[in-house]
Amino acid sequence: MDSLNIRKIGVAGCGLMGSGIVEVTAAASYEVTVLEANPEILEKGKKMVEGSLAMAIRRGKLSEEDRQTITGRIKYTLQMEDFSDCGLVIEAVTENMELKKQIFAGLDKVCREDAILATNTSCLSVIDIASATGRMDKVLGLHFFNPVPAMKLLEIVKTIATSDETVEMSRAFGQSIGKSVVMAPDIPGFIVNRLLMPFFLEAIRLMESGQASREDIDRAVMLGLNHPMGPLKLADFVGLDTACFISEAMYKEMSDARFAPPILLKKMVTARRYGRKTGRGFYNYS
Ligand code: 3HC
């Protein structure tokens, strides 16, 4: 079997990550069905996909003809049953274990017996999510990075129950959409967030201690390590609510103080200073 068995993709959840996944899979010639919980959120997701395609045209990366072809491959729905002919479904909903388990239990019922079910979770246990299904061998993590069209990496998270065939088909799928694939363990944060979170949290603690300014921390990392963004700007970009959630989830799993959210981060989240998405985080975007 190879990824050619997967011609139709389902994407559950069309927020920041889901919409990016929809765009890259449709651009790679897959037929994509997108599921959202209600008409308003579905419309918002559609606008995100269309907005990103419009930006690609403005940047000279996409022709109007290709935009139309890509858009024509995407079908929006409120019915999970519309995933019944998909070979792969990627879930990209809010980071909530109960919600993800509910969705996976539903997918298990409506999807083809041979369909692969993937989660884009950034930190939750993939085997826990898989346990809601009767096909744990066909469940794995496919962790994308933001902005999905620009970031080349795809982490494949194999649980103790995922079959080698599922991994190989997913690897072929990842390569077919132009991503570089790495195998990541089913541990909190996988590879990237396992390394990124202590980096974010230490930058926040350094700023919180008053020993270095946010601008100097970011400039030091950009110029000293050649990163495209410093850690505080990147935390704003990822979303401080998301960063705080990942930090809490990792701390809960590992009881390791390195992953505990700093007080400043918790206060920023309480004040809804989530970063770019709310116009204010460590920096002001309004
Ligand atoms: N959609 C598509 N492409 C985009 C894009 C978007 N939203 N934003 C930027 N790009 C592309 C541009 O088209 C351009 O492509 P080119 O080099 O082929 O011409 C390239 O990215 C650079 O874009 P710009 O010159 O406009 O802007 P920058 O140089 O400032 O780059 C950036 C923007 C790509 C966001 C860059 O700052 C960057 O890489 N930042 C770090 C992003 C990062 O680390 N993401 C991972 C976060 S962690 C995560 O997602 C995991 C989760 O679980 C928390």
Short mmCIF file of N, CA and C in Angstrom, two decimals, residues 46-213:
data_model
loop_
_atom_site.label_atom_id
_atom_site.label_comp_id
_atom_site.label_asym_id
_atom_site.label_seq_id
_atom_site.Cartn_x
_atom_site.Cartn_y
_atom_site.Cartn_z
N LYS A 46 -13.28 29.00 6.32
CA LYS A 46 -13.22 29.16 4.86
C LYS A 46 -12.52 30.48 4.51
N LYS A 47 -12.85 31.53 5.27
CA LYS A 47 -12.23 32.84 5.02
C LYS A 47 -10.72 32.77 5.29
N MET A 48 -10.32 31.98 6.29
CA MET A 48 -8.88 31.87 6.57
C MET A 48 -8.15 31.20 5.41
N VAL A 49 -8.76 30.13 4.88
CA VAL A 49 -8.14 29.44 3.74
C VAL A 49 -8.05 30.40 2.56
N GLU A 50 -9.18 31.08 2.28
CA GLU A 50 -9.21 31.97 1.12
C GLU A 50 -8.26 33.16 1.30
N GLY A 51 -8.16 33.65 2.54
CA GLY A 51 -7.26 34.77 2.84
C GLY A 51 -5.81 34.37 2.60
N SER A 52 -5.46 33.15 2.99
CA SER A 52 -4.07 32.71 2.82
C SER A 52 -3.75 32.51 1.33
N LEU A 53 -4.74 31.99 0.58
CA LEU A 53 -4.52 31.82 -0.87
C LEU A 53 -4.39 33.19 -1.54
N ALA A 54 -5.18 34.15 -1.07
CA ALA A 54 -5.10 35.51 -1.63
C ALA A 54 -3.72 36.10 -1.35
N MET A 55 -3.20 35.82 -0.14
CA MET A 55 -1.87 36.32 0.21
C MET A 55 -0.81 35.69 -0.70
N ALA A 56 -0.98 34.40 -0.99
CA ALA A 56 -0.02 33.71 -1.87
C ALA A 56 -0.04 34.35 -3.26
N ILE A 57 -1.21 34.78 -3.72
CA ILE A 57 -1.29 35.46 -5.02
C ILE A 57 -0.56 36.80 -4.95
N ARG A 58 -0.84 37.54 -3.85
CA ARG A 58 -0.18 38.86 -3.70
C ARG A 58 1.34 38.71 -3.65
N ARG A 59 1.82 37.62 -3.07
CA ARG A 59 3.28 37.40 -2.97
C ARG A 59 3.84 36.84 -4.27
N GLY A 60 2.96 36.62 -5.26
CA GLY A 60 3.41 36.12 -6.56
C GLY A 60 3.73 34.63 -6.54
N LYS A 61 3.17 33.89 -5.55
CA LYS A 61 3.49 32.46 -5.43
C LYS A 61 2.43 31.58 -6.05
N LEU A 62 1.31 32.16 -6.41
CA LEU A 62 0.18 31.37 -6.90
C LEU A 62 -0.51 32.15 -8.02
N SER A 63 -0.94 31.42 -9.08
CA SER A 63 -1.69 32.09 -10.14
C SER A 63 -3.17 32.04 -9.80
N GLU A 64 -3.92 32.92 -10.43
CA GLU A 64 -5.37 32.96 -10.21
C GLU A 64 -5.99 31.61 -10.63
N GLU A 65 -5.47 31.04 -11.71
CA GLU A 65 -5.98 29.76 -12.20
C GLU A 65 -5.76 28.65 -11.16
N ASP A 66 -4.55 28.63 -10.59
CA ASP A 66 -4.25 27.62 -9.57
C ASP A 66 -5.10 27.83 -8.31
N ARG A 67 -5.32 29.10 -7.97
CA ARG A 67 -6.16 29.38 -6.80
C ARG A 67 -7.54 28.75 -6.99
N GLN A 68 -8.08 28.93 -8.20
CA GLN A 68 -9.42 28.37 -8.47
C GLN A 68 -9.41 26.85 -8.41
N THR A 69 -8.35 26.26 -8.96
CA THR A 69 -8.26 24.79 -8.93
C THR A 69 -8.20 24.30 -7.49
N ILE A 70 -7.37 24.96 -6.68
CA ILE A 70 -7.22 24.54 -5.27
C ILE A 70 -8.56 24.69 -4.55
N THR A 71 -9.19 25.84 -4.72
CA THR A 71 -10.47 26.10 -4.05
C THR A 71 -11.51 25.06 -4.47
N GLY A 72 -11.47 24.66 -5.73
CA GLY A 72 -12.44 23.68 -6.24
C GLY A 72 -12.27 22.29 -5.62
N ARG A 73 -11.09 22.04 -5.04
CA ARG A 73 -10.86 20.71 -4.41
C ARG A 73 -11.36 20.66 -2.97
N ILE A 74 -11.79 21.81 -2.44
CA ILE A 74 -12.16 21.86 -1.01
C ILE A 74 -13.67 21.89 -0.83
N LYS A 75 -14.15 20.98 0.01
CA LYS A 75 -15.59 20.90 0.29
C LYS A 75 -15.78 21.16 1.79
N TYR A 76 -16.69 22.06 2.14
CA TYR A 76 -16.91 22.40 3.55
C TYR A 76 -18.18 21.72 4.04
N THR A 77 -18.15 21.20 5.26
CA THR A 77 -19.32 20.48 5.76
C THR A 77 -19.50 20.63 7.27
N LEU A 78 -20.72 20.35 7.72
CA LEU A 78 -21.00 20.30 9.16
C LEU A 78 -21.29 18.86 9.58
N GLN A 79 -21.23 17.91 8.62
CA GLN A 79 -21.57 16.51 8.90
C GLN A 79 -20.33 15.62 8.87
N MET A 80 -20.05 14.98 9.99
CA MET A 80 -18.89 14.09 10.04
C MET A 80 -19.03 12.93 9.04
N GLU A 81 -20.26 12.54 8.72
CA GLU A 81 -20.50 11.44 7.77
C GLU A 81 -19.84 11.72 6.41
N ASP A 82 -19.62 13.00 6.11
CA ASP A 82 -18.99 13.34 4.82
C ASP A 82 -17.53 12.90 4.75
N PHE A 83 -16.99 12.39 5.86
CA PHE A 83 -15.63 11.83 5.85
C PHE A 83 -15.63 10.36 5.43
N SER A 84 -16.82 9.82 5.11
CA SER A 84 -16.91 8.36 4.93
C SER A 84 -16.05 7.84 3.78
N ASP A 85 -15.70 8.69 2.79
CA ASP A 85 -14.86 8.20 1.69
C ASP A 85 -13.40 8.69 1.79
N CYS A 86 -13.01 9.24 2.94
CA CYS A 86 -11.64 9.74 3.09
C CYS A 86 -10.67 8.62 3.49
N GLY A 87 -9.47 8.65 2.93
CA GLY A 87 -8.45 7.66 3.31
C GLY A 87 -7.66 8.09 4.53
N LEU A 88 -7.69 9.39 4.80
CA LEU A 88 -6.97 9.95 5.95
C LEU A 88 -7.78 11.12 6.50
N VAL A 89 -7.97 11.14 7.80
CA VAL A 89 -8.62 12.30 8.44
C VAL A 89 -7.64 12.88 9.45
N ILE A 90 -7.45 14.20 9.37
CA ILE A 90 -6.54 14.88 10.30
C ILE A 90 -7.38 15.76 11.21
N GLU A 91 -7.27 15.52 12.49
CA GLU A 91 -8.03 16.32 13.47
C GLU A 91 -7.15 17.47 13.94
N ALA A 92 -7.73 18.68 13.90
CA ALA A 92 -6.99 19.88 14.34
C ALA A 92 -7.92 20.78 15.14
N VAL A 93 -8.59 20.21 16.13
CA VAL A 93 -9.50 21.01 16.96
C VAL A 93 -8.75 21.49 18.20
N THR A 94 -9.48 22.21 19.07
CA THR A 94 -8.89 22.74 20.30
C THR A 94 -8.20 21.64 21.11
N GLU A 95 -7.16 22.04 21.82
CA GLU A 95 -6.39 21.06 22.63
C GLU A 95 -7.17 20.66 23.88
N ASN A 96 -8.13 19.78 23.70
CA ASN A 96 -8.95 19.33 24.83
C ASN A 96 -9.12 17.82 24.67
N MET A 97 -8.59 17.07 25.61
CA MET A 97 -8.56 15.61 25.47
C MET A 97 -9.96 15.02 25.31
N GLU A 98 -10.91 15.50 26.11
CA GLU A 98 -12.26 14.92 26.03
C GLU A 98 -12.87 15.15 24.66
N LEU A 99 -12.71 16.40 24.16
CA LEU A 99 -13.25 16.74 22.83
C LEU A 99 -12.58 15.87 21.75
N LYS A 100 -11.27 15.72 21.85
CA LYS A 100 -10.55 14.92 20.84
C LYS A 100 -11.02 13.46 20.89
N LYS A 101 -11.20 12.95 22.09
CA LYS A 101 -11.65 11.55 22.21
C LYS A 101 -13.06 11.39 21.61
N GLN A 102 -13.91 12.37 21.86
CA GLN A 102 -15.28 12.33 21.28
C GLN A 102 -15.19 12.30 19.76
N ILE A 103 -14.34 13.16 19.22
CA ILE A 103 -14.20 13.23 17.76
C ILE A 103 -13.65 11.92 17.20
N PHE A 104 -12.64 11.37 17.85
CA PHE A 104 -12.06 10.12 17.35
C PHE A 104 -13.05 8.96 17.44
N ALA A 105 -13.86 8.95 18.50
CA ALA A 105 -14.88 7.90 18.61
C ALA A 105 -15.87 8.03 17.44
N GLY A 106 -16.23 9.28 17.11
CA GLY A 106 -17.15 9.53 15.99
C GLY A 106 -16.51 9.14 14.66
N LEU A 107 -15.24 9.51 14.48
CA LEU A 107 -14.54 9.19 13.23
C LEU A 107 -14.46 7.68 13.04
N ASP A 108 -14.20 6.99 14.13
CA ASP A 108 -14.09 5.54 14.08
C ASP A 108 -15.37 4.91 13.54
N LYS A 109 -16.49 5.53 13.87
CA LYS A 109 -17.79 5.00 13.41
C LYS A 109 -18.04 5.30 11.94
N VAL A 110 -17.75 6.56 11.52
CA VAL A 110 -18.17 6.95 10.16
C VAL A 110 -17.13 6.70 9.08
N CYS A 111 -15.86 6.53 9.46
CA CYS A 111 -14.81 6.43 8.42
C CYS A 111 -14.66 5.00 7.91
N ARG A 112 -14.12 4.90 6.69
CA ARG A 112 -13.78 3.61 6.10
C ARG A 112 -12.94 2.80 7.08
N GLU A 113 -13.06 1.49 6.99
CA GLU A 113 -12.30 0.63 7.92
C GLU A 113 -10.80 0.80 7.78
N ASP A 114 -10.36 1.11 6.55
CA ASP A 114 -8.91 1.22 6.33
C ASP A 114 -8.41 2.67 6.48
N ALA A 115 -9.29 3.59 6.86
CA ALA A 115 -8.86 5.00 6.94
C ALA A 115 -7.91 5.22 8.12
N ILE A 116 -6.92 6.07 7.87
CA ILE A 116 -5.98 6.47 8.93
C ILE A 116 -6.55 7.70 9.63
N LEU A 117 -6.48 7.71 10.94
CA LEU A 117 -6.96 8.85 11.72
C LEU A 117 -5.77 9.50 12.42
N ALA A 118 -5.56 10.79 12.14
CA ALA A 118 -4.38 11.47 12.69
C ALA A 118 -4.81 12.66 13.54
N THR A 119 -4.01 12.95 14.57
CA THR A 119 -4.26 14.15 15.37
C THR A 119 -3.10 15.12 15.20
N ASN A 120 -3.44 16.40 15.13
CA ASN A 120 -2.40 17.44 15.06
C ASN A 120 -2.11 17.99 16.46
N THR A 121 -2.45 17.23 17.50
CA THR A 121 -2.17 17.75 18.85
C THR A 121 -0.71 18.15 18.99
N SER A 122 -0.46 19.19 19.78
CA SER A 122 0.91 19.67 19.96
C SER A 122 1.56 19.06 21.19
N CYS A 123 0.76 18.44 22.06
CA CYS A 123 1.37 17.97 23.31
C CYS A 123 0.61 16.83 23.99
N LEU A 124 -0.64 16.58 23.60
CA LEU A 124 -1.41 15.55 24.31
C LEU A 124 -0.96 14.15 23.88
N SER A 125 -1.25 13.18 24.76
CA SER A 125 -0.82 11.80 24.49
C SER A 125 -1.63 11.22 23.32
N VAL A 126 -0.92 10.79 22.28
CA VAL A 126 -1.60 10.29 21.08
C VAL A 126 -2.27 8.95 21.37
N ILE A 127 -1.64 8.12 22.19
CA ILE A 127 -2.26 6.82 22.49
C ILE A 127 -3.54 7.00 23.30
N ASP A 128 -3.60 8.05 24.14
CA ASP A 128 -4.85 8.32 24.87
C ASP A 128 -5.96 8.65 23.88
N ILE A 129 -5.63 9.47 22.90
CA ILE A 129 -6.63 9.85 21.88
C ILE A 129 -7.04 8.60 21.08
N ALA A 130 -6.03 7.80 20.71
CA ALA A 130 -6.29 6.59 19.92
C ALA A 130 -7.19 5.61 20.65
N SER A 131 -7.10 5.62 21.98
CA SER A 131 -7.85 4.63 22.77
C SER A 131 -9.37 4.82 22.65
N ALA A 132 -9.80 5.96 22.11
CA ALA A 132 -11.24 6.19 21.91
C ALA A 132 -11.75 5.44 20.67
N THR A 133 -10.84 4.81 19.92
CA THR A 133 -11.23 4.13 18.68
C THR A 133 -11.03 2.61 18.81
N GLY A 134 -11.58 1.90 17.86
CA GLY A 134 -11.34 0.45 17.80
C GLY A 134 -10.28 0.13 16.77
N ARG A 135 -9.47 1.13 16.37
CA ARG A 135 -8.43 0.91 15.34
C ARG A 135 -7.14 1.62 15.75
N MET A 136 -6.65 1.28 16.93
CA MET A 136 -5.47 2.01 17.43
C MET A 136 -4.26 1.87 16.52
N ASP A 137 -4.22 0.78 15.73
CA ASP A 137 -3.09 0.60 14.80
C ASP A 137 -3.12 1.62 13.67
N LYS A 138 -4.28 2.26 13.45
CA LYS A 138 -4.39 3.22 12.33
C LYS A 138 -4.44 4.66 12.84
N VAL A 139 -4.06 4.88 14.09
CA VAL A 139 -4.08 6.24 14.65
C VAL A 139 -2.64 6.67 14.96
N LEU A 140 -2.35 7.93 14.62
CA LEU A 140 -1.03 8.48 14.90
C LEU A 140 -1.11 9.99 14.99
N GLY A 141 0.00 10.62 15.36
CA GLY A 141 0.06 12.07 15.38
C GLY A 141 0.70 12.57 14.09
N LEU A 142 0.10 13.60 13.50
CA LEU A 142 0.74 14.33 12.39
C LEU A 142 0.79 15.77 12.86
N HIS A 143 1.94 16.18 13.34
CA HIS A 143 2.06 17.50 13.97
C HIS A 143 2.69 18.49 13.00
N PHE A 144 1.85 19.46 12.58
CA PHE A 144 2.27 20.51 11.64
C PHE A 144 2.74 21.74 12.43
N PHE A 145 3.36 22.67 11.71
CA PHE A 145 3.90 23.88 12.36
C PHE A 145 3.34 25.13 11.70
N ASN A 146 3.26 26.18 12.46
CA ASN A 146 2.60 27.42 12.07
C ASN A 146 3.62 28.44 11.57
N PRO A 147 3.43 29.08 10.41
CA PRO A 147 2.34 28.91 9.44
C PRO A 147 2.54 27.65 8.59
N VAL A 148 1.50 26.84 8.52
CA VAL A 148 1.61 25.52 7.87
C VAL A 148 2.17 25.61 6.44
N PRO A 149 1.71 26.56 5.61
CA PRO A 149 2.24 26.56 4.23
C PRO A 149 3.74 26.88 4.18
N ALA A 150 4.25 27.58 5.20
CA ALA A 150 5.66 28.00 5.14
C ALA A 150 6.60 27.06 5.87
N MET A 151 6.11 26.33 6.86
CA MET A 151 7.00 25.52 7.69
C MET A 151 7.15 24.12 7.08
N LYS A 152 8.40 23.71 6.92
CA LYS A 152 8.67 22.48 6.14
C LYS A 152 8.49 21.19 6.94
N LEU A 153 8.47 21.31 8.26
CA LEU A 153 8.51 20.08 9.08
C LEU A 153 7.13 19.46 9.32
N LEU A 154 7.13 18.12 9.36
CA LEU A 154 5.97 17.36 9.84
C LEU A 154 6.50 16.31 10.81
N GLU A 155 6.03 16.38 12.05
CA GLU A 155 6.41 15.33 13.01
C GLU A 155 5.39 14.20 12.91
N ILE A 156 5.89 12.98 12.71
CA ILE A 156 5.01 11.81 12.74
C ILE A 156 5.17 11.17 14.10
N VAL A 157 4.05 11.07 14.82
CA VAL A 157 4.11 10.52 16.18
C VAL A 157 3.50 9.13 16.16
N LYS A 158 4.37 8.14 16.34
CA LYS A 158 3.95 6.73 16.34
C LYS A 158 3.73 6.33 17.79
N THR A 159 2.56 5.80 18.08
CA THR A 159 2.31 5.32 19.44
C THR A 159 2.77 3.87 19.54
N ILE A 160 2.66 3.29 20.74
CA ILE A 160 3.05 1.89 20.85
C ILE A 160 2.10 0.99 20.05
N ALA A 161 0.93 1.52 19.66
CA ALA A 161 -0.03 0.68 18.93
C ALA A 161 -0.07 0.95 17.42
N THR A 162 0.55 2.05 16.97
CA THR A 162 0.48 2.39 15.53
C THR A 162 1.24 1.35 14.70
N SER A 163 0.61 0.90 13.60
CA SER A 163 1.29 -0.10 12.77
C SER A 163 2.34 0.55 11.88
N ASP A 164 3.30 -0.25 11.44
CA ASP A 164 4.34 0.25 10.53
C ASP A 164 3.71 0.70 9.21
N GLU A 165 2.67 -0.02 8.79
CA GLU A 165 2.01 0.33 7.52
C GLU A 165 1.39 1.73 7.62
N THR A 166 0.76 2.02 8.75
CA THR A 166 0.17 3.36 8.96
C THR A 166 1.26 4.43 8.91
N VAL A 167 2.39 4.14 9.54
CA VAL A 167 3.49 5.11 9.54
C VAL A 167 4.00 5.32 8.12
N GLU A 168 4.18 4.24 7.37
CA GLU A 168 4.74 4.37 6.02
C GLU A 168 3.79 5.13 5.10
N MET A 169 2.50 4.86 5.22
CA MET A 169 1.53 5.59 4.40
C MET A 169 1.52 7.07 4.77
N SER A 170 1.64 7.35 6.05
CA SER A 170 1.63 8.75 6.51
C SER A 170 2.91 9.47 6.10
N ARG A 171 4.00 8.73 6.12
CA ARG A 171 5.26 9.32 5.68
C ARG A 171 5.16 9.71 4.20
N ALA A 172 4.61 8.78 3.39
CA ALA A 172 4.45 9.06 1.95
C ALA A 172 3.50 10.25 1.75
N PHE A 173 2.46 10.31 2.58
CA PHE A 173 1.54 11.45 2.49
C PHE A 173 2.29 12.75 2.80
N GLY A 174 3.05 12.76 3.90
CA GLY A 174 3.80 13.97 4.30
C GLY A 174 4.71 14.44 3.18
N GLN A 175 5.41 13.48 2.57
CA GLN A 175 6.33 13.85 1.48
C GLN A 175 5.55 14.36 0.27
N SER A 176 4.37 13.78 0.05
CA SER A 176 3.58 14.20 -1.13
C SER A 176 3.05 15.63 -1.00
N ILE A 177 2.98 16.14 0.23
CA ILE A 177 2.56 17.55 0.38
C ILE A 177 3.77 18.46 0.61
N GLY A 178 4.96 17.91 0.35
CA GLY A 178 6.17 18.74 0.36
C GLY A 178 6.78 18.96 1.73
N LYS A 179 6.40 18.14 2.71
CA LYS A 179 6.98 18.33 4.04
C LYS A 179 8.16 17.37 4.25
N SER A 180 9.08 17.81 5.11
CA SER A 180 10.15 16.91 5.57
C SER A 180 9.64 16.25 6.83
N VAL A 181 9.79 14.94 6.86
CA VAL A 181 9.17 14.17 7.94
C VAL A 181 10.22 13.73 8.96
N VAL A 182 9.89 13.86 10.24
CA VAL A 182 10.73 13.23 11.28
C VAL A 182 9.83 12.33 12.13
N MET A 183 10.42 11.28 12.66
CA MET A 183 9.68 10.39 13.56
C MET A 183 9.87 10.92 14.97
N ALA A 184 8.76 11.16 15.65
CA ALA A 184 8.84 11.72 17.01
C ALA A 184 8.18 10.75 17.99
N PRO A 185 8.70 10.68 19.21
CA PRO A 185 8.11 9.76 20.19
C PRO A 185 6.81 10.31 20.76
N ASP A 186 5.95 9.40 21.22
CA ASP A 186 4.67 9.82 21.83
C ASP A 186 4.91 10.20 23.29
N ILE A 187 5.66 11.28 23.45
CA ILE A 187 5.93 11.81 24.80
C ILE A 187 5.48 13.27 24.79
N PRO A 188 5.20 13.87 25.94
CA PRO A 188 4.70 15.25 25.95
C PRO A 188 5.61 16.20 25.16
N GLY A 189 5.03 16.86 24.16
CA GLY A 189 5.78 17.83 23.36
C GLY A 189 6.50 17.22 22.16
N PHE A 190 6.50 15.88 22.05
CA PHE A 190 7.18 15.19 20.94
C PHE A 190 8.65 15.66 20.88
N ILE A 191 9.13 16.10 19.70
CA ILE A 191 10.52 16.60 19.69
C ILE A 191 10.53 18.13 19.81
N VAL A 192 9.80 18.79 18.88
CA VAL A 192 9.97 20.24 18.79
C VAL A 192 9.48 20.96 20.05
N ASN A 193 8.26 20.66 20.49
CA ASN A 193 7.77 21.38 21.67
C ASN A 193 8.49 20.96 22.95
N ARG A 194 9.06 19.77 22.95
CA ARG A 194 9.87 19.35 24.10
C ARG A 194 11.07 20.29 24.27
N LEU A 195 11.61 20.74 23.11
CA LEU A 195 12.76 21.65 23.16
C LEU A 195 12.32 23.11 23.22
N LEU A 196 11.21 23.40 22.51
CA LEU A 196 10.77 24.81 22.41
C LEU A 196 10.22 25.34 23.72
N MET A 197 9.47 24.52 24.44
CA MET A 197 8.80 25.04 25.64
C MET A 197 9.80 25.51 26.72
N PRO A 198 10.81 24.71 27.07
CA PRO A 198 11.76 25.24 28.07
C PRO A 198 12.44 26.54 27.60
N PHE A 199 12.64 26.63 26.27
CA PHE A 199 13.27 27.82 25.68
C PHE A 199 12.35 29.04 25.87
N PHE A 200 11.06 28.89 25.52
CA PHE A 200 10.07 29.97 25.74
C PHE A 200 10.04 30.36 27.22
N LEU A 201 9.91 29.33 28.05
CA LEU A 201 9.64 29.59 29.47
C LEU A 201 10.85 30.25 30.13
N GLU A 202 12.04 29.85 29.70
CA GLU A 202 13.25 30.45 30.27
C GLU A 202 13.38 31.91 29.80
N ALA A 203 12.99 32.19 28.56
CA ALA A 203 13.02 33.57 28.07
C ALA A 203 12.04 34.43 28.88
N ILE A 204 10.87 33.86 29.18
CA ILE A 204 9.87 34.62 29.95
C ILE A 204 10.39 34.85 31.39
N ARG A 205 11.00 33.81 31.95
CA ARG A 205 11.53 33.96 33.33
C ARG A 205 12.65 35.01 33.36
N LEU A 206 13.46 35.03 32.31
CA LEU A 206 14.56 36.00 32.25
C LEU A 206 14.01 37.42 32.17
N MET A 207 12.97 37.58 31.35
CA MET A 207 12.35 38.90 31.26
C MET A 207 11.67 39.28 32.57
N GLU A 208 10.97 38.30 33.14
CA GLU A 208 10.23 38.51 34.39
C GLU A 208 11.18 38.92 35.53
N SER A 209 12.39 38.38 35.50
CA SER A 209 13.36 38.67 36.57
C SER A 209 13.92 40.09 36.44
N GLY A 210 13.68 40.74 35.30
CA GLY A 210 14.15 42.10 35.10
C GLY A 210 15.63 42.17 34.72
N GLN A 211 16.26 41.04 34.47
CA GLN A 211 17.70 41.07 34.15
C GLN A 211 18.00 41.34 32.68
N ALA A 212 17.01 41.13 31.83
CA ALA A 212 17.19 41.46 30.40
C ALA A 212 15.85 41.92 29.84
N SER A 213 15.92 42.85 28.87
CA SER A 213 14.67 43.38 28.29
C SER A 213 14.15 42.42 27.23
#
